[in-house]
Amino acid sequence: MSRTPSVAIIGAGFGGLAAAVEARRAGIEDIVILDRAERVGGVWEANTYPGAACDVPSHFYSLSFAPNPRWSRRFSPQGEIRDYLEDVARDFGLEPLLRLGQDVTRATWDDDAGRWHLEVEGGPDVEADVLVPACGQLTRPSIPDLPGMGDFRGDAFHSAWWDHDLDLRGRRVAVVGTGASAIQFVPAIADEVEHLTVFQRSAPWTLPKPDTAYRGVARRLYERAPRLQEAVRAGWRSGMETLAPLFTGRPPAVARATAAVMTGLSDLQRRVQLAHDPALRAATRPDYPIGCKRVLVTNDWLPTLARPDVELVTSSITRVVPEGIETADGRVHEADVIIFGTGFTATDFLAPLEVIGRDGTSLRATWSGGAQAYYGLTVPKFPNMFVIYGPNTGHGTGSAIDMLEAQAEYTAQALDVLARGGADRLEVRPEVHDAFQAELAERMSSTVWASGCGSWYVNDQGRVTATWPGPPGEYLRRTAVLDVSDYETRVVAEPAGIP
């Protein structure tokens, strides 16, 4: 490429901001960051339900180049994480690059121009040489299509669209779902409502949450000794890496031993916190291997379920009636409010964004059987597109931020190739991409996610599309250096010199 490439980043969460910082480090200044929200933060701007907090320690769940010694807790609340990302945008000079409140609906590759055209609601369209979708996996709420929902006389909403104007005091609240959001907001609203009815389709595996508040002394120590924060981060990374066999299934003996230890710890938590309620203890014990669905860390979920004004219902929902929810045992559970804690459509990567690549190829059609990308980043027929937090880049342990940073650094290397290497486009070779997919399929077969429990890690066709089949550290090592030979390039011919 005879000029420095321009870059369009979609998403102003952790991934989008990291991509912008790394692009600047590579010498790229023509960058725009678009986000439909009015503030930066991504998933931490969108999810504002009571009790929302991170389930990874904050010194680990933060950008390595932007350590924060001022976290209030080991597991920080939602607002603090959103504010942290606003600080990152300000401190790294990204604010002038932001176009907030502007939703990208379609991105089309123009092969003749060698550029991407972005159609934008809420602002002018954008032309860019490189497209970096950083939309995340947890952006579109999943709401079950329950019969009779339109007949309900009360209020209803998903936890990701929390109705803060609705007063829950003295109301009978039905909660559908027992996933990562529900185990946070249910305890947070239990003291406020008159009665809670929690509908459980499958019980989650839980582990104790080793949370603690950081007082002034601890904060000052982190400020004055930055290496200490680095050491804490490294310690959490190493500790969580040891849990990888639980999820990957390899080595088998280590995987079995790790699963036994973690299952035992979860069982102990139930025995202690539900000591006086054996029926509830039995109802909250999962019937699938630990790790197959997301493992949740919490200290107050089980005690909340044991409250006299909270009922756990395990009978399946048959329909919604005007006065509440009817279950398969014929019982009607009266409710004034229904809150869906049913997660996200995590396998619909980039949706509803429409992406059209070379030769008019639709990414949605290409991914109709399940999203696939080389290291979760690049797709054949989609030149100069690098997806942040794409397919098979999540994990059951570790910090997603590590993976996002690795992808941002890889993308920055690609930008450097485009700027200095004489190529105006990079498109992953089909044979490289397909060989990688074959490796993923072979390795994924031994993982706990493929054991058949059904989870948001698995798409409708039964393919595990959300997670990486090895330890997180392996992904970081394998993406540390971009190999240009993995890509088809088109080199711009330089004009011949005058003799």
Short mmCIF file of C-alpha atoms in Angstrom, two decimals:
data_model
loop_
_atom_site.label_atom_id
_atom_site.label_comp_id
_atom_site.label_asym_id
_atom_site.label_seq_id
_atom_site.Cartn_x
_atom_site.Cartn_y
_atom_site.Cartn_z
CA MET A 1 0.00 0.00 0.00
CA SER A 2 1.45 3.33 -1.02
CA ARG A 3 -0.19 5.17 1.88
CA THR A 4 -0.93 4.60 5.54
CA PRO A 5 -4.18 2.63 5.77
CA SER A 6 -7.33 4.05 7.28
CA VAL A 7 -9.13 1.93 9.89
CA ALA A 8 -12.79 1.68 10.92
CA ILE A 9 -13.39 0.00 14.28
CA ILE A 10 -16.92 -1.05 15.21
CA GLY A 11 -17.36 -1.14 18.96
CA ALA A 12 -16.05 0.99 21.83
CA GLY A 13 -15.63 -1.71 24.46
CA PHE A 14 -12.42 -3.35 25.62
CA GLY A 15 -11.69 -4.88 22.20
CA GLY A 16 -12.34 -1.77 20.14
CA LEU A 17 -10.32 0.51 22.39
CA ALA A 18 -7.43 -1.97 22.54
CA ALA A 19 -7.43 -2.23 18.74
CA ALA A 20 -7.27 1.57 18.45
CA VAL A 21 -4.39 1.86 20.92
CA GLU A 22 -2.38 -0.85 19.16
CA ALA A 23 -3.10 0.66 15.74
CA ARG A 24 -1.71 3.97 16.92
CA ARG A 25 1.36 2.23 18.25
CA ALA A 26 1.82 0.87 14.72
CA GLY A 27 1.82 4.43 13.41
CA ILE A 28 -1.76 4.53 12.18
CA GLU A 29 -3.62 7.76 12.85
CA ASP A 30 -6.55 7.63 10.41
CA ILE A 31 -8.88 5.75 12.75
CA VAL A 32 -12.57 6.02 13.53
CA ILE A 33 -14.33 4.12 16.34
CA LEU A 34 -18.10 3.75 15.89
CA ASP A 35 -20.56 2.53 18.51
CA ARG A 36 -24.34 2.59 18.69
CA ALA A 37 -24.20 3.49 22.40
CA GLU A 38 -23.84 7.04 23.66
CA ARG A 39 -20.87 6.14 25.89
CA VAL A 40 -17.87 3.87 25.61
CA GLY A 41 -17.92 0.61 27.53
CA GLY A 42 -19.40 -2.06 25.27
CA VAL A 43 -21.08 -4.76 27.33
CA TRP A 44 -20.33 -2.74 30.49
CA GLU A 45 -22.26 0.21 29.12
CA ALA A 46 -25.18 -1.94 27.97
CA ASN A 47 -25.70 -4.05 31.11
CA THR A 48 -26.73 -1.90 34.05
CA TYR A 49 -28.83 -4.34 36.07
CA PRO A 50 -28.56 -4.30 39.88
CA GLY A 51 -25.55 -6.23 41.14
CA ALA A 52 -23.76 -6.25 37.77
CA ALA A 53 -20.07 -6.94 38.33
CA CYS A 54 -17.13 -8.76 36.81
CA ASP A 55 -16.46 -12.38 37.72
CA VAL A 56 -12.73 -12.10 36.91
CA PRO A 57 -10.40 -10.19 39.29
CA SER A 58 -10.09 -6.59 38.13
CA HIS A 59 -6.30 -6.47 38.13
CA PHE A 60 -6.52 -9.29 35.58
CA TYR A 61 -9.67 -8.07 33.85
CA SER A 62 -8.08 -4.85 32.62
CA LEU A 63 -5.77 -3.79 29.83
CA SER A 64 -2.12 -4.60 30.51
CA PHE A 65 -1.03 -1.22 29.14
CA ALA A 66 -3.54 0.62 31.34
CA PRO A 67 -3.24 -0.76 34.90
CA ASN A 68 -5.65 0.73 37.42
CA PRO A 69 -4.51 0.91 41.05
CA ARG A 70 -7.83 2.45 42.12
CA TRP A 71 -10.19 -0.53 41.84
CA SER A 72 -12.55 -0.53 44.82
CA ARG A 73 -12.85 -4.31 44.94
CA ARG A 74 -11.15 -7.42 43.65
CA PHE A 75 -14.24 -8.03 41.49
CA SER A 76 -15.29 -4.57 40.36
CA PRO A 77 -18.89 -3.46 39.76
CA GLN A 78 -20.22 -2.54 36.32
CA GLY A 79 -20.10 1.23 36.69
CA GLU A 80 -16.48 1.18 37.77
CA ILE A 81 -15.45 -0.88 34.75
CA ARG A 82 -17.34 1.44 32.40
CA ASP A 83 -15.64 4.46 34.02
CA TYR A 84 -12.28 2.71 33.62
CA LEU A 85 -12.85 2.39 29.88
CA GLU A 86 -13.76 6.06 29.66
CA ASP A 87 -10.46 6.81 31.40
CA VAL A 88 -8.64 4.65 28.84
CA ALA A 89 -10.26 6.53 25.98
CA ARG A 90 -9.25 9.85 27.52
CA ASP A 91 -5.75 8.89 28.68
CA PHE A 92 -4.78 7.37 25.32
CA GLY A 93 -6.20 10.22 23.26
CA LEU A 94 -8.97 8.17 21.67
CA GLU A 95 -11.85 10.57 22.34
CA PRO A 96 -11.40 12.48 19.02
CA LEU A 97 -11.68 9.14 17.18
CA LEU A 98 -15.05 8.25 18.70
CA ARG A 99 -18.36 8.48 16.87
CA LEU A 100 -20.87 7.47 19.52
CA GLY A 101 -24.58 7.00 18.99
CA GLN A 102 -23.87 5.83 15.44
CA ASP A 103 -24.86 2.31 14.45
CA VAL A 104 -23.09 0.54 11.59
CA THR A 105 -25.72 -1.54 9.78
CA ARG A 106 -23.76 -2.78 6.76
CA ALA A 107 -20.14 -3.03 5.64
CA THR A 108 -19.36 -3.76 1.97
CA TRP A 109 -15.98 -4.47 0.38
CA ASP A 110 -15.30 -2.57 -2.85
CA ASP A 111 -12.77 -4.72 -4.70
CA ASP A 112 -11.96 -2.09 -7.31
CA ALA A 113 -11.22 0.57 -4.71
CA GLY A 114 -9.76 -1.92 -2.24
CA ARG A 115 -11.77 -0.36 0.58
CA TRP A 116 -14.66 -0.99 2.92
CA HIS A 117 -17.83 1.10 2.75
CA LEU A 118 -19.76 1.34 6.04
CA GLU A 119 -23.40 2.37 6.11
CA VAL A 120 -24.09 4.22 9.35
CA GLU A 121 -27.34 5.14 11.09
CA GLY A 122 -27.04 8.35 13.06
CA GLY A 123 -24.12 9.76 11.09
CA PRO A 124 -22.37 9.92 7.73
CA ASP A 125 -21.16 6.75 6.02
CA VAL A 126 -17.50 5.76 6.35
CA GLU A 127 -14.85 4.60 3.88
CA ALA A 128 -11.85 2.72 5.27
CA ASP A 129 -9.07 0.46 4.03
CA VAL A 130 -9.35 -1.87 7.03
CA LEU A 131 -12.44 -3.04 8.90
CA VAL A 132 -12.14 -4.12 12.55
CA PRO A 133 -15.47 -5.38 13.95
CA ALA A 134 -15.14 -5.43 17.75
CA CYS A 135 -18.80 -6.03 18.53
CA GLY A 136 -18.28 -8.69 21.19
CA GLN A 137 -20.20 -11.90 21.81
CA LEU A 138 -22.65 -10.62 24.42
CA THR A 139 -24.54 -7.92 22.57
CA ARG A 140 -27.94 -9.36 21.58
CA PRO A 141 -30.23 -10.54 24.40
CA SER A 142 -31.80 -13.96 24.01
CA ILE A 143 -35.49 -13.93 24.97
CA PRO A 144 -37.45 -17.18 24.82
CA ASP A 145 -40.61 -17.17 22.75
CA LEU A 146 -43.02 -18.18 25.49
CA PRO A 147 -46.65 -18.86 24.50
CA GLY A 148 -49.04 -16.25 25.84
CA MET A 149 -46.41 -13.61 26.53
CA GLY A 150 -48.60 -10.96 24.92
CA ASP A 151 -51.38 -11.72 27.41
CA PHE A 152 -49.32 -10.89 30.50
CA ARG A 153 -50.84 -7.99 32.43
CA GLY A 154 -47.62 -6.93 34.16
CA ASP A 155 -44.25 -5.56 33.08
CA ALA A 156 -41.56 -7.65 31.41
CA PHE A 157 -37.98 -6.99 30.28
CA HIS A 158 -34.60 -8.64 29.77
CA SER A 159 -31.84 -7.99 32.28
CA ALA A 160 -29.72 -6.38 29.53
CA TRP A 161 -32.52 -3.82 29.04
CA TRP A 162 -33.15 -3.19 32.72
CA ASP A 163 -36.12 -0.89 33.35
CA HIS A 164 -34.70 1.46 35.97
CA ASP A 165 -37.92 3.49 35.97
CA LEU A 166 -39.91 0.52 37.24
CA ASP A 167 -40.25 0.39 41.02
CA LEU A 168 -39.93 -3.23 42.15
CA ARG A 169 -40.72 -2.51 45.79
CA GLY A 170 -43.54 -4.70 47.01
CA ARG A 171 -43.90 -6.44 43.65
CA ARG A 172 -44.05 -10.17 42.93
CA VAL A 173 -41.20 -10.81 40.50
CA ALA A 174 -40.69 -13.87 38.31
CA VAL A 175 -37.16 -14.45 37.04
CA VAL A 176 -36.69 -16.73 34.04
CA GLY A 177 -33.16 -18.12 33.89
CA THR A 178 -30.34 -18.92 36.31
CA GLY A 179 -27.28 -17.81 34.35
CA ALA A 180 -24.49 -15.33 34.96
CA SER A 181 -26.74 -12.25 35.05
CA ALA A 182 -29.49 -13.79 37.17
CA ILE A 183 -27.10 -14.96 39.88
CA GLN A 184 -26.10 -11.31 40.30
CA PHE A 185 -29.38 -9.41 40.06
CA VAL A 186 -31.56 -11.89 41.99
CA PRO A 187 -29.67 -11.39 45.27
CA ALA A 188 -29.48 -7.65 44.55
CA ILE A 189 -33.28 -7.21 44.35
CA ALA A 190 -34.34 -9.83 46.91
CA ASP A 191 -34.64 -7.34 49.78
CA GLU A 192 -36.68 -4.96 47.64
CA VAL A 193 -39.43 -7.16 46.20
CA GLU A 194 -42.33 -8.82 47.96
CA HIS A 195 -41.63 -12.26 46.52
CA LEU A 196 -39.25 -13.80 44.00
CA THR A 197 -40.01 -16.84 41.88
CA VAL A 198 -36.96 -18.15 40.03
CA PHE A 199 -37.54 -20.52 37.11
CA GLN A 200 -34.62 -22.87 36.55
CA ARG A 201 -34.19 -24.95 33.41
CA SER A 202 -30.78 -26.30 34.45
CA ALA A 203 -28.81 -25.58 37.59
CA PRO A 204 -25.49 -23.75 37.26
CA TRP A 205 -22.26 -24.95 38.77
CA THR A 206 -21.11 -22.34 41.28
CA LEU A 207 -17.90 -21.64 43.15
CA PRO A 208 -17.16 -19.30 46.06
CA LYS A 209 -16.22 -15.75 45.05
CA PRO A 210 -13.00 -14.66 46.81
CA ASP A 211 -14.01 -11.01 46.77
CA THR A 212 -12.57 -8.28 48.98
CA ALA A 213 -12.71 -4.51 49.21
CA TYR A 214 -9.53 -2.53 48.54
CA ARG A 215 -8.99 0.07 51.23
CA GLY A 216 -6.87 3.18 50.97
CA VAL A 217 -3.71 1.41 52.04
CA ALA A 218 -4.01 -1.21 49.31
CA ARG A 219 -4.70 1.41 46.64
CA ARG A 220 -1.73 3.52 47.68
CA LEU A 221 0.45 0.42 47.63
CA TYR A 222 -0.63 -0.41 44.08
CA GLU A 223 -0.03 3.19 43.01
CA ARG A 224 3.46 3.34 44.48
CA ALA A 225 4.51 -0.17 43.44
CA PRO A 226 3.21 -0.83 39.90
CA ARG A 227 5.23 -4.04 39.71
CA LEU A 228 3.07 -5.43 42.51
CA GLN A 229 0.00 -5.03 40.34
CA GLU A 230 1.82 -6.76 37.49
CA ALA A 231 2.71 -9.62 39.85
CA VAL A 232 -0.90 -9.96 41.00
CA ARG A 233 -2.03 -10.05 37.38
CA ALA A 234 0.56 -12.69 36.51
CA GLY A 235 -0.44 -14.73 39.53
CA TRP A 236 -4.09 -14.82 38.54
CA ARG A 237 -3.15 -15.68 34.96
CA SER A 238 -0.96 -18.59 36.04
CA GLY A 239 -3.52 -19.87 38.51
CA MET A 240 -6.36 -19.82 36.00
CA GLU A 241 -4.18 -21.41 33.34
CA THR A 242 -3.88 -24.48 35.58
CA LEU A 243 -7.66 -24.92 35.29
CA ALA A 244 -7.56 -25.16 31.49
CA PRO A 245 -7.55 -29.01 31.43
CA LEU A 246 -10.98 -28.97 33.11
CA PHE A 247 -12.34 -27.41 29.92
CA THR A 248 -10.02 -28.74 27.22
CA GLY A 249 -10.05 -32.36 28.43
CA ARG A 250 -6.28 -32.63 27.90
CA PRO A 251 -4.25 -34.22 29.35
CA PRO A 252 -7.12 -36.59 30.24
CA ALA A 253 -5.79 -37.60 33.68
CA VAL A 254 -5.20 -33.99 34.67
CA ALA A 255 -8.62 -33.01 33.31
CA ARG A 256 -10.34 -35.69 35.42
CA ALA A 257 -8.43 -34.70 38.54
CA THR A 258 -9.16 -31.00 38.04
CA ALA A 259 -12.84 -31.70 37.43
CA ALA A 260 -13.01 -33.79 40.61
CA VAL A 261 -11.47 -31.01 42.69
CA MET A 262 -13.71 -28.27 41.28
CA THR A 263 -16.83 -30.46 41.53
CA GLY A 264 -15.98 -31.19 45.13
CA LEU A 265 -15.53 -27.51 45.90
CA SER A 266 -18.89 -26.67 44.36
CA ASP A 267 -20.60 -29.50 46.25
CA LEU A 268 -19.02 -28.24 49.47
CA GLN A 269 -20.38 -24.77 48.84
CA ARG A 270 -23.90 -26.19 48.49
CA ARG A 271 -23.53 -28.34 51.62
CA VAL A 272 -22.43 -25.34 53.66
CA GLN A 273 -24.80 -22.70 52.30
CA LEU A 274 -27.85 -25.00 52.07
CA ALA A 275 -27.09 -27.14 55.10
CA HIS A 276 -30.66 -27.04 56.40
CA ASP A 277 -32.45 -27.59 53.08
CA PRO A 278 -31.55 -30.93 51.46
CA ALA A 279 -34.34 -30.61 48.87
CA LEU A 280 -33.00 -27.26 47.63
CA ARG A 281 -29.48 -28.65 47.76
CA ALA A 282 -30.54 -31.45 45.43
CA ALA A 283 -32.44 -29.09 43.12
CA THR A 284 -29.42 -26.81 42.68
CA ARG A 285 -26.92 -29.56 41.86
CA PRO A 286 -26.27 -29.69 38.09
CA ASP A 287 -26.70 -32.95 36.18
CA TYR A 288 -23.93 -32.25 33.65
CA PRO A 289 -20.11 -32.08 33.90
CA ILE A 290 -18.68 -28.99 35.51
CA GLY A 291 -17.42 -26.55 32.89
CA CYS A 292 -19.85 -27.62 30.16
CA LYS A 293 -21.85 -24.46 30.86
CA ARG A 294 -20.37 -21.32 32.31
CA VAL A 295 -19.15 -21.81 35.88
CA LEU A 296 -20.41 -18.98 38.09
CA VAL A 297 -18.63 -17.42 41.06
CA THR A 298 -20.94 -16.18 43.79
CA ASN A 299 -21.32 -16.05 47.56
CA ASP A 300 -24.97 -14.97 47.78
CA TRP A 301 -26.90 -16.90 45.11
CA LEU A 302 -27.61 -20.05 47.12
CA PRO A 303 -28.44 -18.21 50.40
CA THR A 304 -30.89 -16.04 48.42
CA LEU A 305 -32.66 -19.12 47.05
CA ALA A 306 -33.02 -20.38 50.62
CA ARG A 307 -34.95 -17.29 51.75
CA PRO A 308 -38.62 -17.83 52.70
CA ASP A 309 -39.72 -15.14 50.24
CA VAL A 310 -37.87 -16.80 47.32
CA GLU A 311 -39.00 -19.94 45.50
CA LEU A 312 -36.97 -21.99 43.03
CA VAL A 313 -39.18 -23.64 40.41
CA THR A 314 -37.74 -26.53 38.41
CA SER A 315 -40.91 -27.54 36.59
CA SER A 316 -40.75 -26.38 32.97
CA ILE A 317 -42.68 -23.33 31.79
CA THR A 318 -45.64 -24.15 29.55
CA ARG A 319 -47.04 -20.67 28.96
CA VAL A 320 -47.49 -17.16 30.26
CA VAL A 321 -50.96 -16.25 31.50
CA PRO A 322 -52.31 -12.77 32.33
CA GLU A 323 -51.58 -13.20 36.03
CA GLY A 324 -48.17 -14.91 35.78
CA ILE A 325 -46.46 -18.07 34.56
CA GLU A 326 -47.93 -21.56 34.28
CA THR A 327 -45.64 -24.59 34.62
CA ALA A 328 -45.91 -28.19 33.44
CA ASP A 329 -47.29 -29.34 36.80
CA GLY A 330 -50.37 -27.18 36.17
CA ARG A 331 -49.49 -24.57 38.75
CA VAL A 332 -49.82 -20.83 38.04
CA HIS A 333 -47.14 -18.71 39.67
CA GLU A 334 -48.55 -15.22 40.10
CA ALA A 335 -46.28 -12.33 39.16
CA ASP A 336 -46.44 -8.58 38.61
CA VAL A 337 -43.10 -8.44 36.75
CA ILE A 338 -41.21 -10.93 34.60
CA ILE A 339 -37.45 -10.47 34.22
CA PHE A 340 -35.59 -12.58 31.68
CA GLY A 341 -32.08 -13.55 32.79
CA THR A 342 -31.68 -15.73 29.73
CA GLY A 343 -28.36 -14.53 28.37
CA PHE A 344 -27.38 -13.60 24.85
CA THR A 345 -27.33 -15.02 21.33
CA ALA A 346 -23.59 -15.45 21.70
CA THR A 347 -23.08 -17.62 18.61
CA ASP A 348 -24.59 -15.02 16.23
CA PHE A 349 -21.29 -13.26 15.73
CA LEU A 350 -21.49 -9.68 14.43
CA ALA A 351 -25.28 -9.89 14.00
CA PRO A 352 -27.27 -7.88 13.07
CA LEU A 353 -24.42 -6.22 11.16
CA GLU A 354 -24.45 -7.25 7.48
CA VAL A 355 -20.96 -7.76 6.05
CA ILE A 356 -20.42 -8.27 2.31
CA GLY A 357 -16.96 -9.32 1.18
CA ARG A 358 -15.25 -10.00 -2.11
CA ASP A 359 -17.43 -11.16 -5.03
CA GLY A 360 -20.54 -10.15 -3.07
CA THR A 361 -20.00 -12.88 -0.47
CA SER A 362 -22.28 -12.52 2.55
CA LEU A 363 -20.64 -13.22 5.89
CA ARG A 364 -24.01 -14.18 7.33
CA ALA A 365 -24.42 -16.83 4.61
CA THR A 366 -20.81 -17.97 4.98
CA TRP A 367 -21.42 -18.48 8.68
CA SER A 368 -24.87 -20.02 8.36
CA GLY A 369 -23.58 -23.34 9.69
CA GLY A 370 -21.54 -21.68 12.42
CA ALA A 371 -19.01 -18.86 12.57
CA GLN A 372 -15.45 -19.76 11.50
CA ALA A 373 -12.34 -17.60 11.29
CA TYR A 374 -8.59 -18.09 11.30
CA TYR A 375 -7.66 -17.58 14.96
CA GLY A 376 -11.09 -15.98 15.22
CA LEU A 377 -9.73 -13.02 13.25
CA THR A 378 -9.81 -13.44 9.49
CA VAL A 379 -12.11 -15.06 6.92
CA PRO A 380 -11.47 -15.98 3.26
CA LYS A 381 -13.09 -13.57 0.79
CA PHE A 382 -13.13 -10.80 3.40
CA PRO A 383 -9.91 -8.87 2.74
CA ASN A 384 -8.53 -6.44 5.30
CA MET A 385 -11.08 -7.48 7.91
CA PHE A 386 -9.88 -8.45 11.40
CA VAL A 387 -12.54 -9.52 13.89
CA ILE A 388 -11.90 -8.84 17.57
CA TYR A 389 -13.40 -11.48 19.91
CA GLY A 390 -14.51 -13.56 16.97
CA PRO A 391 -15.39 -17.27 16.90
CA ASN A 392 -13.41 -19.69 19.08
CA THR A 393 -11.58 -17.01 21.04
CA GLY A 394 -13.42 -17.26 24.35
CA HIS A 395 -12.58 -19.65 27.19
CA GLY A 396 -13.89 -21.03 30.46
CA THR A 397 -10.98 -19.68 32.46
CA GLY A 398 -8.60 -16.75 32.31
CA SER A 399 -9.43 -13.21 31.22
CA ALA A 400 -11.08 -12.30 27.94
CA ILE A 401 -8.96 -9.15 27.97
CA ASP A 402 -5.82 -11.20 27.36
CA MET A 403 -7.40 -12.65 24.23
CA LEU A 404 -8.59 -9.23 23.05
CA GLU A 405 -5.16 -7.71 23.48
CA ALA A 406 -3.58 -10.56 21.52
CA GLN A 407 -6.02 -9.96 18.68
CA ALA A 408 -5.45 -6.19 18.78
CA GLU A 409 -1.68 -6.70 18.57
CA TYR A 410 -2.07 -9.17 15.69
CA THR A 411 -4.26 -6.65 13.85
CA ALA A 412 -1.66 -3.95 14.42
CA GLN A 413 0.96 -6.18 12.81
CA ALA A 414 -1.33 -6.53 9.79
CA LEU A 415 -1.69 -2.76 9.62
CA ASP A 416 2.08 -2.44 9.69
CA VAL A 417 2.35 -4.89 6.78
CA LEU A 418 -0.16 -2.85 4.80
CA ALA A 419 1.57 0.41 5.61
CA ARG A 420 5.16 -0.68 4.99
CA GLY A 421 5.13 -3.93 3.06
CA GLY A 422 3.87 -2.81 -0.31
CA ALA A 423 0.60 -4.79 -0.08
CA ASP A 424 -2.81 -3.13 -0.21
CA ARG A 425 -4.78 -6.09 1.12
CA LEU A 426 -4.46 -9.18 3.27
CA GLU A 427 -6.86 -12.10 2.85
CA VAL A 428 -6.34 -15.38 4.68
CA ARG A 429 -5.63 -18.28 2.32
CA PRO A 430 -8.55 -20.75 2.16
CA GLU A 431 -6.26 -23.74 2.72
CA VAL A 432 -4.75 -22.11 5.82
CA HIS A 433 -8.18 -21.27 7.17
CA ASP A 434 -9.58 -24.73 6.46
CA ALA A 435 -6.61 -26.52 8.03
CA PHE A 436 -7.10 -24.43 11.15
CA GLN A 437 -10.80 -25.34 11.25
CA ALA A 438 -9.94 -29.03 10.94
CA GLU A 439 -7.57 -28.68 13.90
CA LEU A 440 -10.26 -26.94 15.93
CA ALA A 441 -12.80 -29.67 15.18
CA GLU A 442 -10.41 -32.46 16.13
CA ARG A 443 -9.35 -30.82 19.38
CA MET A 444 -12.82 -29.61 20.31
CA SER A 445 -14.17 -33.16 20.38
CA SER A 446 -12.40 -33.85 23.67
CA THR A 447 -13.48 -30.64 25.41
CA VAL A 448 -16.14 -30.44 28.08
CA TRP A 449 -18.12 -28.02 25.88
CA ALA A 450 -18.68 -30.85 23.39
CA SER A 451 -20.00 -33.23 26.05
CA GLY A 452 -23.62 -32.53 25.12
CA CYS A 453 -25.06 -30.40 27.90
CA GLY A 454 -26.07 -27.57 25.58
CA SER A 455 -24.87 -24.05 26.28
CA TRP A 456 -24.27 -20.67 24.65
CA TYR A 457 -20.84 -21.98 23.65
CA VAL A 458 -22.56 -24.27 21.12
CA ASN A 459 -24.62 -23.19 18.10
CA ASP A 460 -27.84 -24.72 16.81
CA GLN A 461 -25.91 -27.15 14.60
CA GLY A 462 -24.02 -28.53 17.61
CA ARG A 463 -20.70 -26.84 16.79
CA VAL A 464 -18.68 -25.23 19.56
CA THR A 465 -18.12 -21.78 18.09
CA ALA A 466 -17.40 -19.61 21.13
CA THR A 467 -14.33 -21.12 22.78
CA TRP A 468 -10.67 -21.89 22.17
CA PRO A 469 -9.86 -25.62 22.59
CA GLY A 470 -6.52 -25.13 24.36
CA PRO A 471 -5.09 -23.12 27.25
CA PRO A 472 -5.47 -19.34 26.81
CA GLY A 473 -1.68 -18.99 26.92
CA GLU A 474 -1.39 -21.15 23.81
CA TYR A 475 -3.59 -18.73 21.87
CA LEU A 476 -1.42 -15.82 22.98
CA ARG A 477 1.74 -17.61 21.83
CA ARG A 478 0.32 -18.65 18.47
CA THR A 479 -0.96 -15.20 17.58
CA ALA A 480 2.11 -13.31 18.81
CA VAL A 481 3.61 -13.05 15.31
CA LEU A 482 1.61 -12.61 12.11
CA ASP A 483 2.90 -14.90 9.34
CA VAL A 484 2.32 -13.05 6.07
CA SER A 485 2.58 -16.36 4.16
CA ASP A 486 -0.80 -17.28 5.68
CA TYR A 487 -2.34 -14.53 3.57
CA GLU A 488 -2.93 -13.75 -0.05
CA THR A 489 -1.64 -10.29 -0.81
CA ARG A 490 -1.92 -7.93 -3.71
CA VAL A 491 1.12 -5.73 -4.16
CA VAL A 492 0.73 -2.31 -5.63
CA ALA A 493 3.20 -1.85 -8.46
CA GLU A 494 5.39 1.19 -7.97
CA PRO A 495 5.80 3.46 -11.02
CA ALA A 496 8.97 2.86 -12.94
CA GLY A 497 11.75 5.32 -12.26
CA ILE A 498 12.95 7.76 -14.92
CA PRO A 499 16.30 6.68 -16.27
#
